[in-house]
PDB file of C-alpha atoms and ligand atoms in Angstrom:
ATOM      1  CA  UNK V 135      15.185  13.105   9.439  1.00  0.00           C
ATOM      2  CA  UNK V 136      16.062   9.582   8.897  1.00  0.00           C
ATOM      3  CA  UNK V 137      16.501   8.221   5.621  1.00  0.00           C
ATOM      4  CA  UNK V 138      14.029   4.897   5.928  1.00  0.00           C
ATOM      5  CA  UNK V 139      12.904   2.145   4.192  1.00  0.00           C
ATOM      6  CA  UNK V 140       8.497   1.477   3.437  1.00  0.00           C
ATOM      7  CA  UNK V 141       6.780  -0.930   1.632  1.00  0.00           C
ATOM      8  CA  UNK V 142       4.509   0.223  -0.919  1.00  0.00           C
ATOM      9  CA  UNK V 143       1.595  -1.671  -2.724  1.00  0.00           C
ATOM     10  CA  UNK V 144      -0.335  -0.687  -5.695  1.00  0.00           C
ATOM     11  CA  UNK V 145      -3.603  -2.911  -4.783  1.00  0.00           C
ATOM     12  CA  UNK V 146      -5.991  -5.036  -7.437  1.00  0.00           C
ATOM     13  CA  UNK V 147      -7.683  -2.027  -8.622  1.00  0.00           C
ATOM     14  CA  UNK V 148      -4.879   0.313  -8.850  1.00  0.00           C
ATOM     15  CA  UNK V 149      -3.784  -2.583 -11.115  1.00  0.00           C
ATOM     16  CA  UNK V 150      -6.934  -3.150 -12.984  1.00  0.00           C
ATOM     17  CA  UNK V 151      -7.812   0.587 -13.716  1.00  0.00           C
ATOM     18  CA  UNK V 152      -3.998   1.120 -15.139  1.00  0.00           C
ATOM     19  CA  UNK V 153      -2.398   3.125 -12.003  1.00  0.00           C
ATOM     20  CA  UNK V 154       0.813   1.832 -11.509  1.00  0.00           C
ATOM     21  CA  UNK V 155       2.541   4.002 -14.203  1.00  0.00           C
ATOM     22  CA  UNK V 156       0.831   7.253 -12.162  1.00  0.00           C
ATOM     23  CA  UNK V 157       1.690   5.649  -8.630  1.00  0.00           C
ATOM     24  CA  UNK V 158       5.413   4.772  -9.514  1.00  0.00           C
ATOM     25  CA  UNK V 159       5.587   8.213 -11.758  1.00  0.00           C
ATOM     26  CA  UNK V 160       4.524  10.208  -8.564  1.00  0.00           C
ATOM     27  CA  UNK V 161       6.943   8.997  -6.178  1.00  0.00           C
ATOM     28  CA  UNK V 162       9.959   9.229  -8.829  1.00  0.00           C
ATOM     29  CA  UNK V 163       8.961  12.734  -8.584  1.00  0.00           C
ATOM     30  CA  UNK V 164       8.741  13.240  -4.929  1.00  0.00           C
ATOM     31  CA  UNK V 165      12.151  11.973  -5.107  1.00  0.00           C
ATOM     32  CA  UNK V 166      11.852   8.633  -3.817  1.00  0.00           C
ATOM     33  CA  UNK V 167      14.149   5.834  -4.788  1.00  0.00           C
ATOM     34  CA  UNK V 168      12.826   2.761  -5.900  1.00  0.00           C
ATOM     35  CA  UNK V 169      14.296  -0.333  -4.489  1.00  0.00           C
ATOM     36  CA  UNK V 170      12.611  -3.412  -5.187  1.00  0.00           C
ATOM     37  CA  UNK V 171       9.725  -4.067  -6.935  1.00  0.00           C
ATOM     38  CA  UNK V 172       7.638  -7.217  -8.193  1.00  0.00           C
ATOM     39  CA  UNK V 173       4.238  -7.923  -9.749  1.00  0.00           C
ATOM     40  CA  UNK V 174       2.453 -11.115  -8.019  1.00  0.00           C
ATOM     41  CA  UNK V 175      -1.369 -12.421  -6.668  1.00  0.00           C
ATOM     42  CA  UNK V 176      -1.092 -12.932  -3.311  1.00  0.00           C
ATOM     43  CA  UNK V 177      -1.408 -15.616  -1.623  1.00  0.00           C
ATOM     44  CA  UNK V 178      -4.199 -16.342   1.330  1.00  0.00           C
ATOM     45  CA  UNK V 179      -1.554 -16.626   3.972  1.00  0.00           C
ATOM     46  CA  UNK V 180       0.745 -13.915   2.672  1.00  0.00           C
ATOM     47  CA  UNK V 181      -3.036 -11.399   2.056  1.00  0.00           C
ATOM     48  CA  UNK V 182      -3.468 -12.805   6.190  1.00  0.00           C
ATOM     49  CA  UNK V 183      -0.071 -11.944   7.615  1.00  0.00           C
ATOM     50  CA  UNK V 184      -0.125  -8.513   6.316  1.00  0.00           C
ATOM     51  CA  UNK V 185      -3.383  -7.231   7.180  1.00  0.00           C
ATOM     52  CA  UNK V 186      -3.073  -9.584  10.617  1.00  0.00           C
ATOM     53  CA  UNK V 187      -4.064  -6.183  12.811  1.00  0.00           C
ATOM     54  CA  UNK V 188      -7.333  -6.433  10.671  1.00  0.00           C
ATOM     55  CA  UNK V 189      -8.355  -9.819  11.924  1.00  0.00           C
ATOM     56  CA  UNK V 190     -11.344  -9.387  14.284  1.00  0.00           C
ATOM     57  CA  UNK V 191     -12.529  -5.909  12.048  1.00  0.00           C
ATOM     58  CA  UNK V 192     -16.046  -6.595  10.438  1.00  0.00           C
ATOM     59  CA  UNK V 193     -14.236  -5.855   7.013  1.00  0.00           C
ATOM     60  CA  UNK V 194     -11.528  -8.262   7.179  1.00  0.00           C
ATOM     61  CA  UNK V 195     -13.010 -11.316   5.112  1.00  0.00           C
ATOM     62  CA  UNK V 196     -13.752  -8.773   1.887  1.00  0.00           C
ATOM     63  CA  UNK V 197     -10.278  -6.918   2.577  1.00  0.00           C
ATOM     64  CA  UNK V 198      -8.591 -10.238   2.006  1.00  0.00           C
ATOM     65  CA  UNK V 199     -10.572 -11.581  -0.599  1.00  0.00           C
ATOM     66  CA  UNK V 200     -10.335  -8.208  -2.543  1.00  0.00           C
ATOM     67  CA  UNK V 201      -6.222  -8.019  -2.033  1.00  0.00           C
ATOM     68  CA  UNK V 202      -5.960 -11.727  -3.310  1.00  0.00           C
ATOM     69  CA  UNK V 203      -8.290 -11.216  -6.130  1.00  0.00           C
ATOM     70  CA  UNK V 204      -5.826 -10.357  -8.774  1.00  0.00           C
ATOM     71  CA  UNK V 205      -2.293  -9.154  -9.001  1.00  0.00           C
ATOM     72  CA  UNK V 206      -0.489  -6.241  -6.997  1.00  0.00           C
ATOM     73  CA  UNK V 207       2.698  -4.468  -7.023  1.00  0.00           C
ATOM     74  CA  UNK V 208       4.803  -5.031  -4.450  1.00  0.00           C
ATOM     75  CA  UNK V 209       7.685  -2.049  -3.778  1.00  0.00           C
ATOM     76  CA  UNK V 210      10.275  -1.254  -1.623  1.00  0.00           C
ATOM     77  CA  UNK V 211      11.072   3.066  -1.457  1.00  0.00           C
ATOM     78  CA  UNK V 212      13.469   4.627   0.006  1.00  0.00           C
ATOM     79  CA  UNK V 213      14.798   8.291   1.153  1.00  0.00           C
ATOM     80  CA  UNK V 214      14.622  11.171   3.516  1.00  0.00           C
ATOM     81  CA  UNK V 215      11.767  10.273   5.842  1.00  0.00           C
ATOM     82  CA  UNK V 216      10.309   7.352   3.467  1.00  0.00           C
ATOM     83  CA  UNK V 217       7.051   6.005   5.619  1.00  0.00           C
ATOM     84  CA  UNK V 218       5.723   9.538   6.439  1.00  0.00           C
ATOM     85  CA  UNK V 219       6.527  11.042   3.221  1.00  0.00           C
ATOM     86  CA  UNK V 220       4.638   8.050   1.430  1.00  0.00           C
ATOM     87  CA  UNK V 221       1.505   7.769   3.653  1.00  0.00           C
ATOM     88  CA  UNK V 222       0.943  11.905   3.551  1.00  0.00           C
ATOM     89  CA  UNK V 223       1.197  11.094  -0.763  1.00  0.00           C
ATOM     90  CA  UNK V 224      -1.105   8.470  -0.604  1.00  0.00           C
ATOM     91  CA  UNK V 225      -3.598  10.212   1.709  1.00  0.00           C
ATOM     92  CA  UNK V 226      -6.265   9.220   4.516  1.00  0.00           C
ATOM     93  CA  UNK V 227      -7.624   5.204   3.960  1.00  0.00           C
ATOM     94  CA  UNK V 228     -11.190   6.528   3.054  1.00  0.00           C
ATOM     95  CA  UNK V 229     -10.386   8.082  -0.366  1.00  0.00           C
ATOM     96  CA  UNK V 230     -13.972   9.917   0.209  1.00  0.00           C
ATOM     97  CA  UNK V 231     -11.747  12.533   2.990  1.00  0.00           C
ATOM     98  CA  UNK V 232      -8.929  12.245   1.281  1.00  0.00           C
ATOM     99  CA  UNK V 233      -7.710  15.492  -0.158  1.00  0.00           C
ATOM    100  CA  UNK V 234      -7.123  16.752  -4.193  1.00  0.00           C
ATOM    101  CA  UNK V 235      -3.317  15.652  -4.374  1.00  0.00           C
ATOM    102  CA  UNK V 236      -2.672  12.797  -2.479  1.00  0.00           C
ATOM    103  CA  UNK V 237      -3.045   9.076  -4.730  1.00  0.00           C
ATOM    104  CA  UNK V 238      -6.698   8.662  -2.497  1.00  0.00           C
ATOM    105  CA  UNK V 239      -7.656  11.954  -2.919  1.00  0.00           C
ATOM    106  CA  UNK V 240      -7.408  11.840  -6.894  1.00  0.00           C
ATOM    107  CA  UNK V 241      -8.385   8.533  -7.817  1.00  0.00           C
ATOM    108  CA  UNK V 242     -10.589   6.955  -5.170  1.00  0.00           C
ATOM    109  CA  UNK V 243     -14.166   6.713  -3.663  1.00  0.00           C
ATOM    110  CA  UNK V 244     -14.128   3.417  -2.037  1.00  0.00           C
ATOM    111  CA  UNK V 245     -12.800   2.961   1.322  1.00  0.00           C
ATOM    112  CA  UNK V 246     -11.847  -0.715   0.452  1.00  0.00           C
ATOM    113  CA  UNK V 247     -10.660  -0.262  -3.265  1.00  0.00           C
ATOM    114  CA  UNK V 248      -8.625   2.743  -1.916  1.00  0.00           C
ATOM    115  CA  UNK V 249      -5.416   2.090  -5.138  1.00  0.00           C
ATOM    116  CA  UNK V 250      -2.455   1.710  -2.933  1.00  0.00           C
ATOM    117  CA  UNK V 251      -1.022   0.740   0.870  1.00  0.00           C
ATOM    118  CA  UNK V 252       1.667   2.134   2.291  1.00  0.00           C
ATOM    119  CA  UNK V 253       3.564   1.092   5.904  1.00  0.00           C
ATOM    120  CA  UNK V 254       2.379   3.265   8.653  1.00  0.00           C
ATOM    121  CA  UNK V 255       5.417   3.410  10.628  1.00  0.00           C
ATOM    122  CA  UNK V 256       9.214   1.691  10.071  1.00  0.00           C
ATOM    123  CA  UNK V 257       8.549  -0.970  12.171  1.00  0.00           C
ATOM    124  CA  UNK V 258       5.154  -1.479  10.325  1.00  0.00           C
ATOM    125  CA  UNK V 259       7.568  -1.387   7.272  1.00  0.00           C
ATOM    126  CA  UNK V 260      10.232  -3.296   8.193  1.00  0.00           C
ATOM    127  CA  UNK V 261       7.388  -6.187   9.088  1.00  0.00           C
ATOM    128  CA  UNK V 262       5.860  -5.668   6.126  1.00  0.00           C
ATOM    129  CA  UNK V 263       9.214  -5.942   3.365  1.00  0.00           C
ATOM    130  CA  UNK V 264       9.947  -9.382   5.475  1.00  0.00           C
ATOM    131  CA  UNK V 265       6.817 -10.737   4.459  1.00  0.00           C
ATOM    132  CA  UNK V 266       6.816  -9.250   0.893  1.00  0.00           C
ATOM    133  CA  UNK V 267      10.359  -9.716   0.179  1.00  0.00           C
ATOM    134  CA  UNK V 268      11.671 -12.181   2.490  1.00  0.00           C
TER     135      UNK V 268
HETATM  136  P1  LIG M 589      -4.652   2.214   5.670  1.00  0.00           P
HETATM  137  O1  LIG M 589      -4.256   1.286   4.794  1.00  0.00           O
HETATM  138  O2  LIG M 589      -4.823   3.237   5.270  1.00  0.00           O
HETATM  139  O3  LIG M 589      -3.237   2.171   6.706  1.00  0.00           O
HETATM  140  P2  LIG M 589      -5.601   0.806   7.709  1.00  0.00           P
HETATM  141  O4  LIG M 589      -4.782  -0.340   8.251  1.00  0.00           O
HETATM  142  O5  LIG M 589      -6.604   1.251   8.218  1.00  0.00           O
HETATM  143  O6  LIG M 589      -6.016   1.831   6.785  1.00  0.00           O
HETATM  144  O7  LIG M 589      -7.068  -0.634   7.317  1.00  0.00           O
HETATM  145  C1  LIG M 589      -6.281  -1.110   5.842  1.00  0.00           C
HETATM  146  C2  LIG M 589      -7.144  -1.649   4.619  1.00  0.00           C
HETATM  147  O8  LIG M 589      -8.549  -1.634   5.108  1.00  0.00           O
HETATM  148  C3  LIG M 589      -7.429   0.012   4.204  1.00  0.00           C
HETATM  149  O9  LIG M 589      -6.464   0.311   2.865  1.00  0.00           O
HETATM  150  C4  LIG M 589      -8.707  -0.630   3.382  1.00  0.00           C
HETATM  151  C5  LIG M 589      -9.725  -1.456   4.476  1.00  0.00           C
HETATM  152  N1  LIG M 589     -10.312  -0.617   5.520  1.00  0.00           N
HETATM  153  C6  LIG M 589     -10.195  -0.109   6.543  1.00  0.00           C
HETATM  154  N2  LIG M 589     -11.511   0.608   6.733  1.00  0.00           N
HETATM  155  C7  LIG M 589     -12.238  -0.213   6.217  1.00  0.00           C
HETATM  156  C8  LIG M 589     -13.873  -0.354   6.382  1.00  0.00           C
HETATM  157  N3  LIG M 589     -14.230   0.981   7.395  1.00  0.00           N
HETATM  158  N4  LIG M 589     -14.916  -0.872   5.643  1.00  0.00           N
HETATM  159  C9  LIG M 589     -13.740  -1.450   4.649  1.00  0.00           C
HETATM  160  N5  LIG M 589     -12.909  -1.414   4.018  1.00  0.00           N
HETATM  161  C10 LIG M 589     -11.606  -0.335   5.747  1.00  0.00           C
HETATM  162 MG1  LIG M 590      -2.764   0.389   7.603  1.00  0.00          MG
END
């Protein structure tokens, strides 16, 4: 299995709720390596590029408002199969159905305010890391 890099973001709700340390601790404990990290309030342009695939969705406008509503913690993590490993640890999109033991399963109930983002493929990771870190 390949060494990979993935883009992880603690979303504004996660920062507001004081879950940054919890999220980082889980990935560290798993054995992934933190390569880059920045606390930033996303611009509308960065948010639109990041969520371009959802432009036509009914929830898009609310999603952009939410993700630009305050600081996020943008991170690059690497390690063995890091993309898949991180997605498994984050849990399914709707926290209501995410199993206990996952970040969304343990800390969320809202499909929009679901605490953390993780790239869904190596191609997405490369695209998102370029958007956030240039
Ligand atoms: P994921 O973040 O699990 O990759 P996604 O790419 O399908 O999920 O959607 C991106 C984000 O959009 C998701 O984290 C939260 C929001 N979202 C998805 N489906 C939604 C819905 N039905 N209503 C409101 N927000 C939604
Ligand atoms: Mg996604």
